[in-house]
Amino acid sequence: MRLGERLVLAGLVGEDDVQRALSLQRQTGGRIGSILIRMGALSEDALLGVLVEHSGLLLMASAQMPAPSDVFVFMAQLPVRLEWLLDNNLLLWESDGDLHVLAKDLNDSRVVDLLAYTFPDREPRRYLARTQDIDNLVGQVRRENAVSELFRDDSQTLKSLIEEAPVVELVNNLLAQAVDSGASDIHVEPEETRFTVRMRVDGVLHTRMVQPYERYPAVGSRIKLIAGLDIAEKRLPQDGRITLRLSGKDMDIRVSTAPGVFGESIVMRLLPKNREELSLGGLGFESDHLEMLRQWLAFPNGIVLVTGPTGSGKSTTLYAALGEMRDGSNKLITVEDPVEYQVPGVTQIQAHAEIGYTFSRALRAILRQDPDTIMIGEIRDLDTAQIAIQSALTGHLVLSTLHTNDAASAFTRLVDMGLEPFLVAASVRGVQAQRLVRKLCEHCAEPDELPVLPAEWRALGRDASGSWKRACGCAHCHGTGYRGRMGIYEMIPLSGALQQLVNRQAPLHEMKALIKKQGHRGLLEDGLIKASRGLTSIEEVMRVAYVEQDSE
């Protein structure tokens, strides 16, 4: 069976992807696997898994790579020029009397002939490895020999360097890896002698690649080029966007650069265009919280706020709410910057502050579009807040987000922006605070012994019984013990007593005391309920929620 057929059979690529790759192969040559990676059709990790079965070769993991000094000492003694070997990405070394060979293409005729000529009486052990690991080792061997021809050639401009196949392949493979891992962000961070690539998976950053600094200018400029940024501008921050098909998924990638001491820090936010249908029931709401939120969404007017820090899932909650409200009988309009996901049946408007089309200007236009429900991506300033209040008071339901640590702080934040307290009290229907906690991996989570629980658990009137579990770590969760995330929530309806406190601008601690007296759960209590069911661990809940609780 051919490699392309194996990949299709494994469900890693489509038949149309293979046909396009074969067409490119006829035009430019090269291996079909490398062409598919360059196209962004699949990641190298997925390809290597099939190649091991297809070729019968051994796979060398990053942790198993040999020491650069061992490779250099052995290769420097060979009758072939070291520079030629490195230029052809061929690495050889000895260990325990065995000869080992690592190359990007072990079937290359030059590699086969060289091995047969140089080692006629020895059968080397051949290995497959990730391209980035081979490139990294080649770079380290070059430094051992004080030679780095590719990056010291002054006649080769940066513009031509970033169009070369190794750089294009590295960047595309990086993006495909992130999609396969379910990463939400990619961080490219230059340091003095190297640059590091980290990916945020389930809210936690993991280091995925460390490369010599000499490669950074080409990699950084390649990312800026495909994001439509000015590659010559390195002193000012820039924002761009990439639209690509990666690992069979259409992705929007937001790119942000910021100048640092050793170069520009680059952060890419990955947003799938076609997201699976969101539902409020699948976001981790407890039944009482879900019922309360649905009551808020049924109000004919008023403001419903979702609060929390960046990356706490606020937009996802609002998109799920819009999906549930979309029944064909009402007009739903959003104004966002940027529009993260397309929701069928909802009119979504992209704000463009650089041309003067701000949130407030877009909102004024929206009010002439006869909306029933308006979703504002974020209330950032007084002008936007005032229009949101006016919209709520004139018969529209307004959904929006706000950056605060907890639900009660939303009221003081709106007043601090410059809104009159009585307008806030009259228009806000409810405030929801939320965080995301990692879910325990279902393959390796183990029952936990009876935990020591904080006083907040006893305040709920519960004992220590429950299905408490702890994180362990396995291949399915990459050793973290967690896979996926879910929300923990605090829901505060605006009661008459709370309205009075907002009206007289009562201190925050008075509002929180009233909220606790009324029996509303905080983030920590809600998280502990989920931990008692074995959905997450106590350590994860405390990591995410206890900081806010302790600060009170």
Short mmCIF file of C-alpha atoms in Angstrom, two decimals, residues 166-466:
data_model
loop_
_atom_site.label_atom_id
_atom_site.label_comp_id
_atom_site.label_asym_id
_atom_site.label_seq_id
_atom_site.Cartn_x
_atom_site.Cartn_y
_atom_site.Cartn_z
CA PRO A 166 13.00 24.39 5.62
CA VAL A 167 11.58 27.60 7.12
CA VAL A 168 8.20 27.23 5.38
CA GLU A 169 7.98 23.60 6.53
CA LEU A 170 8.96 24.43 10.13
CA VAL A 171 6.30 27.15 10.48
CA ASN A 172 3.53 25.10 8.82
CA ASN A 173 4.42 22.04 10.88
CA LEU A 174 4.34 24.18 14.03
CA LEU A 175 0.81 25.38 13.22
CA ALA A 176 -0.41 21.87 12.35
CA GLN A 177 1.04 20.51 15.62
CA ALA A 178 -0.84 23.17 17.57
CA VAL A 179 -4.14 22.19 15.92
CA ASP A 180 -3.52 18.47 16.57
CA SER A 181 -2.75 19.23 20.25
CA GLY A 182 -5.87 21.35 20.70
CA ALA A 183 -3.74 24.40 21.57
CA SER A 184 -5.42 27.80 21.84
CA ASP A 185 -2.22 29.88 21.58
CA ILE A 186 1.33 29.59 20.25
CA HIS A 187 4.07 31.70 21.87
CA VAL A 188 7.35 32.28 20.00
CA GLU A 189 9.80 33.81 22.51
CA PRO A 190 13.37 34.82 21.55
CA GLU A 191 16.13 34.71 24.15
CA GLU A 192 19.85 35.51 24.02
CA THR A 193 21.10 32.24 22.49
CA ARG A 194 17.89 30.45 21.52
CA PHE A 195 14.20 30.87 20.94
CA THR A 196 11.43 28.84 22.55
CA VAL A 197 8.04 27.84 21.18
CA ARG A 198 5.36 27.18 23.78
CA MET A 199 1.74 26.13 23.25
CA ARG A 200 -1.18 26.76 25.58
CA VAL A 201 -3.19 23.56 25.97
CA ASP A 202 -6.15 23.56 28.38
CA GLY A 203 -5.02 26.94 29.69
CA VAL A 204 -1.47 25.86 30.61
CA LEU A 205 1.67 26.60 28.58
CA HIS A 206 3.88 23.67 27.52
CA THR A 207 7.29 24.00 25.85
CA ARG A 208 7.19 22.30 22.43
CA MET A 209 10.38 23.43 20.71
CA VAL A 210 13.74 25.02 21.51
CA GLN A 211 15.80 26.19 18.53
CA PRO A 212 19.11 28.07 18.16
CA TYR A 213 18.67 31.84 17.94
CA GLU A 214 20.18 31.93 14.44
CA ARG A 215 16.93 30.45 13.11
CA TYR A 216 14.68 33.01 14.80
CA PRO A 217 14.94 35.90 12.27
CA ALA A 218 13.80 33.61 9.44
CA VAL A 219 11.02 31.94 11.46
CA GLY A 220 9.75 35.22 12.94
CA SER A 221 9.80 36.96 9.57
CA ARG A 222 8.00 34.03 7.93
CA ILE A 223 5.16 34.29 10.46
CA LYS A 224 4.96 38.06 9.96
CA LEU A 225 4.97 37.65 6.18
CA ILE A 226 1.99 35.26 6.03
CA ALA A 227 0.14 37.41 8.62
CA GLY A 228 0.44 40.45 6.34
CA LEU A 229 2.74 42.37 8.70
CA ASP A 230 5.71 44.59 7.87
CA ILE A 231 8.77 42.34 8.27
CA ALA A 232 11.09 45.38 8.33
CA GLU A 233 9.30 46.98 11.33
CA LYS A 234 10.76 45.55 14.54
CA ARG A 235 10.40 48.54 16.88
CA LEU A 236 6.59 48.76 17.13
CA PRO A 237 3.93 46.15 18.01
CA GLN A 238 1.84 44.85 15.11
CA ASP A 239 -1.36 42.82 14.73
CA GLY A 240 -2.25 40.59 11.81
CA ARG A 241 -4.32 37.63 10.75
CA ILE A 242 -3.72 34.32 8.94
CA THR A 243 -6.40 32.12 7.36
CA LEU A 244 -5.21 28.57 6.72
CA ARG A 245 -6.44 25.00 6.42
CA LEU A 246 -4.53 22.92 8.97
CA SER A 247 -4.95 19.22 9.70
CA GLY A 248 -8.23 19.25 7.81
CA LYS A 249 -9.63 22.28 9.68
CA ASP A 250 -10.17 25.85 8.47
CA MET A 251 -8.48 28.13 11.00
CA ASP A 252 -8.33 31.86 11.67
CA ILE A 253 -5.08 32.77 13.43
CA ARG A 254 -4.68 36.15 15.14
CA VAL A 255 -1.03 37.21 15.25
CA SER A 256 0.41 39.75 17.68
CA THR A 257 4.03 40.91 17.83
CA ALA A 258 5.68 42.95 20.58
CA PRO A 259 9.31 44.15 20.53
CA GLY A 260 11.53 42.70 23.28
CA VAL A 261 15.17 42.84 24.32
CA PHE A 262 16.29 39.94 22.10
CA GLY A 263 13.70 40.29 19.35
CA GLU A 264 9.97 40.33 18.79
CA SER A 265 7.75 38.12 20.94
CA ILE A 266 5.09 36.58 18.71
CA VAL A 267 1.78 35.20 19.98
CA MET A 268 -0.72 33.43 17.72
CA ARG A 269 -4.32 32.78 18.85
CA LEU A 270 -5.91 29.83 17.00
CA LEU A 271 -9.62 30.06 16.23
CA PRO A 272 -11.39 27.30 14.27
CA LYS A 273 -13.80 28.75 11.70
CA ASN A 274 -16.29 25.91 11.86
CA ARG A 275 -16.75 25.13 15.51
CA GLU A 276 -18.93 22.30 16.72
CA GLU A 277 -22.35 23.46 17.88
CA LEU A 278 -22.10 25.04 21.32
CA SER A 279 -24.78 24.48 23.95
CA LEU A 280 -25.15 25.92 27.42
CA GLY A 281 -25.77 22.42 28.74
CA GLY A 282 -22.29 21.34 27.68
CA LEU A 283 -20.34 24.13 29.42
CA GLY A 284 -20.45 22.72 32.97
CA PHE A 285 -23.34 24.70 34.51
CA GLU A 286 -25.00 23.20 37.57
CA SER A 287 -28.75 22.77 37.09
CA ASP A 288 -29.71 25.74 39.28
CA HIS A 289 -27.21 28.02 37.56
CA LEU A 290 -28.39 26.89 34.12
CA GLU A 291 -32.01 27.58 35.02
CA MET A 292 -31.09 31.03 36.34
CA LEU A 293 -29.14 31.94 33.18
CA ARG A 294 -32.04 30.83 30.97
CA GLN A 295 -34.37 33.04 33.02
CA TRP A 296 -32.05 35.98 32.40
CA LEU A 297 -31.94 35.27 28.66
CA ALA A 298 -35.77 35.25 28.59
CA PHE A 299 -35.97 38.86 29.87
CA PRO A 300 -37.31 41.25 27.19
CA ASN A 301 -34.81 43.94 28.20
CA GLY A 302 -31.88 44.66 30.49
CA ILE A 303 -28.18 43.80 30.63
CA VAL A 304 -26.67 40.40 31.36
CA LEU A 305 -22.93 40.56 32.06
CA VAL A 306 -20.36 37.76 31.91
CA THR A 307 -17.16 38.64 33.78
CA GLY A 308 -13.73 37.12 34.19
CA PRO A 309 -10.12 37.56 33.05
CA THR A 310 -8.87 37.01 29.51
CA GLY A 311 -9.15 33.39 28.45
CA SER A 312 -11.84 32.40 30.95
CA GLY A 313 -14.39 31.38 28.30
CA LYS A 314 -16.65 34.46 28.43
CA SER A 315 -17.12 34.66 24.64
CA THR A 316 -17.86 30.93 24.44
CA THR A 317 -20.64 31.33 27.01
CA LEU A 318 -22.17 34.21 25.05
CA TYR A 319 -21.97 32.31 21.75
CA ALA A 320 -23.72 29.34 23.39
CA ALA A 321 -26.38 31.70 24.75
CA LEU A 322 -26.96 33.18 21.30
CA GLY A 323 -27.22 29.69 19.83
CA GLU A 324 -29.92 28.82 22.35
CA MET A 325 -31.83 32.08 21.78
CA ARG A 326 -31.76 31.66 17.99
CA ASP A 327 -35.25 30.40 17.13
CA GLY A 328 -36.11 32.50 14.06
CA SER A 329 -38.53 34.76 15.94
CA ASN A 330 -36.04 37.38 17.09
CA LYS A 331 -33.26 39.54 15.62
CA LEU A 332 -29.83 38.87 17.13
CA ILE A 333 -26.96 41.24 16.35
CA THR A 334 -23.40 41.25 17.69
CA VAL A 335 -20.58 43.78 17.53
CA GLU A 336 -17.17 42.23 18.19
CA ASP A 337 -13.47 42.91 17.78
CA PRO A 338 -12.64 40.47 16.38
CA VAL A 339 -15.49 38.16 15.33
CA GLU A 340 -14.15 34.89 16.74
CA TYR A 341 -16.76 32.41 15.50
CA GLN A 342 -19.50 32.63 12.91
CA VAL A 343 -22.94 31.79 14.34
CA PRO A 344 -25.64 30.92 11.76
CA GLY A 345 -28.76 33.05 12.06
CA VAL A 346 -26.95 35.88 13.88
CA THR A 347 -25.87 39.17 12.29
CA GLN A 348 -22.26 39.68 13.37
CA ILE A 349 -20.48 43.01 12.92
CA GLN A 350 -16.70 43.47 13.06
CA ALA A 351 -15.50 46.69 14.70
CA HIS A 352 -12.50 48.44 13.08
CA ALA A 353 -11.10 51.02 15.50
CA GLU A 354 -8.28 51.95 13.09
CA ILE A 355 -10.82 53.41 10.62
CA GLY A 356 -12.99 54.94 13.32
CA TYR A 357 -15.62 52.17 13.34
CA THR A 358 -15.55 51.70 17.11
CA PHE A 359 -17.85 49.70 19.40
CA SER A 360 -19.91 52.79 20.20
CA ARG A 361 -20.28 53.81 16.54
CA ALA A 362 -21.26 50.27 15.56
CA LEU A 363 -23.79 50.14 18.40
CA ARG A 364 -25.50 53.29 17.19
CA ALA A 365 -25.87 51.70 13.77
CA ILE A 366 -27.16 48.46 15.33
CA LEU A 367 -30.00 50.28 17.11
CA ARG A 368 -31.37 51.26 13.67
CA GLN A 369 -31.38 47.59 12.62
CA ASP A 370 -34.43 46.70 14.79
CA PRO A 371 -32.63 44.21 17.09
CA ASP A 372 -34.23 42.21 19.89
CA THR A 373 -30.96 41.06 21.44
CA ILE A 374 -27.57 42.78 21.16
CA MET A 375 -24.28 41.10 22.06
CA ILE A 376 -21.36 43.45 22.71
CA GLY A 377 -17.95 41.75 22.66
CA GLU A 378 -16.72 43.81 25.61
CA ILE A 379 -17.72 46.97 27.47
CA ARG A 380 -14.42 48.84 27.37
CA ASP A 381 -15.24 52.50 27.85
CA LEU A 382 -17.89 54.95 29.07
CA ASP A 383 -19.30 55.63 25.59
CA THR A 384 -19.98 51.93 24.95
CA ALA A 385 -21.37 51.46 28.47
CA GLN A 386 -23.78 54.40 28.07
CA ILE A 387 -25.16 53.07 24.77
CA ALA A 388 -25.54 49.60 26.32
CA ILE A 389 -27.50 51.10 29.23
CA GLN A 390 -29.69 53.14 26.88
CA SER A 391 -30.35 50.07 24.74
CA ALA A 392 -31.35 48.05 27.81
CA LEU A 393 -33.68 50.79 29.05
CA THR A 394 -35.38 51.14 25.64
CA GLY A 395 -36.49 47.55 25.27
CA HIS A 396 -33.44 45.54 24.17
CA LEU A 397 -31.71 42.64 25.88
CA VAL A 398 -27.96 43.32 25.95
CA LEU A 399 -25.35 40.60 26.51
CA SER A 400 -21.76 41.64 27.12
CA THR A 401 -18.49 40.84 28.89
CA LEU A 402 -16.51 42.79 31.45
CA HIS A 403 -13.03 42.24 32.87
CA THR A 404 -13.47 41.87 36.65
CA ASN A 405 -12.31 39.31 39.22
CA ASP A 406 -15.78 38.41 40.49
CA ALA A 407 -19.45 39.15 39.85
CA ALA A 408 -19.92 41.82 42.53
CA SER A 409 -17.03 43.90 41.16
CA ALA A 410 -18.97 44.43 37.91
CA PHE A 411 -21.21 47.00 39.59
CA THR A 412 -18.33 49.08 40.96
CA ARG A 413 -16.50 48.79 37.62
CA LEU A 414 -19.45 50.26 35.69
CA VAL A 415 -19.81 53.09 38.20
CA ASP A 416 -16.05 53.76 38.05
CA MET A 417 -16.38 54.09 34.26
CA GLY A 418 -18.67 57.07 34.87
CA LEU A 419 -22.18 55.58 34.78
CA GLU A 420 -24.78 56.81 37.25
CA PRO A 421 -25.36 54.17 39.97
CA PHE A 422 -29.16 54.33 39.59
CA LEU A 423 -28.84 53.53 35.86
CA VAL A 424 -26.65 50.50 36.63
CA ALA A 425 -29.13 49.26 39.27
CA ALA A 426 -32.10 49.76 36.93
CA SER A 427 -30.65 48.08 33.84
CA VAL A 428 -28.50 45.14 34.98
CA ARG A 429 -30.50 41.91 35.33
CA GLY A 430 -27.72 39.57 36.37
CA VAL A 431 -23.96 39.12 36.50
CA GLN A 432 -22.08 35.88 35.94
CA ALA A 433 -18.42 35.37 36.85
CA GLN A 434 -16.56 32.37 35.48
CA ARG A 435 -13.23 30.57 35.25
CA LEU A 436 -12.05 27.48 33.38
CA VAL A 437 -10.68 24.45 35.21
CA ARG A 438 -9.02 21.48 33.56
CA LYS A 439 -11.00 18.23 33.50
CA LEU A 440 -9.35 15.08 34.78
CA CYS A 441 -8.20 12.66 32.10
CA GLU A 442 -10.74 9.83 32.05
CA HIS A 443 -8.02 7.30 31.16
CA CYS A 444 -5.76 7.79 34.19
CA ALA A 445 -7.60 9.64 36.98
CA GLU A 446 -7.55 7.67 40.24
CA PRO A 447 -9.77 7.86 43.34
CA ASP A 448 -8.38 10.26 45.92
CA GLU A 449 -8.28 9.62 49.63
CA LEU A 450 -10.55 11.72 51.79
CA PRO A 451 -9.31 15.28 51.15
CA VAL A 452 -8.88 18.15 53.57
CA LEU A 453 -11.62 20.52 52.45
CA PRO A 454 -11.76 24.30 53.01
CA ALA A 455 -14.47 25.92 55.11
CA GLU A 456 -16.36 26.93 51.96
CA TRP A 457 -17.35 23.27 51.41
CA ARG A 458 -18.84 22.97 54.90
CA ALA A 459 -20.64 26.28 54.32
CA LEU A 460 -22.61 24.51 51.58
CA GLY A 461 -23.95 22.17 54.22
CA ARG A 462 -22.14 19.09 52.85
CA ASP A 463 -19.92 16.44 54.34
CA ALA A 464 -16.72 15.12 52.76
CA SER A 465 -18.44 12.32 50.83
CA GLY A 466 -18.10 12.26 47.06
#
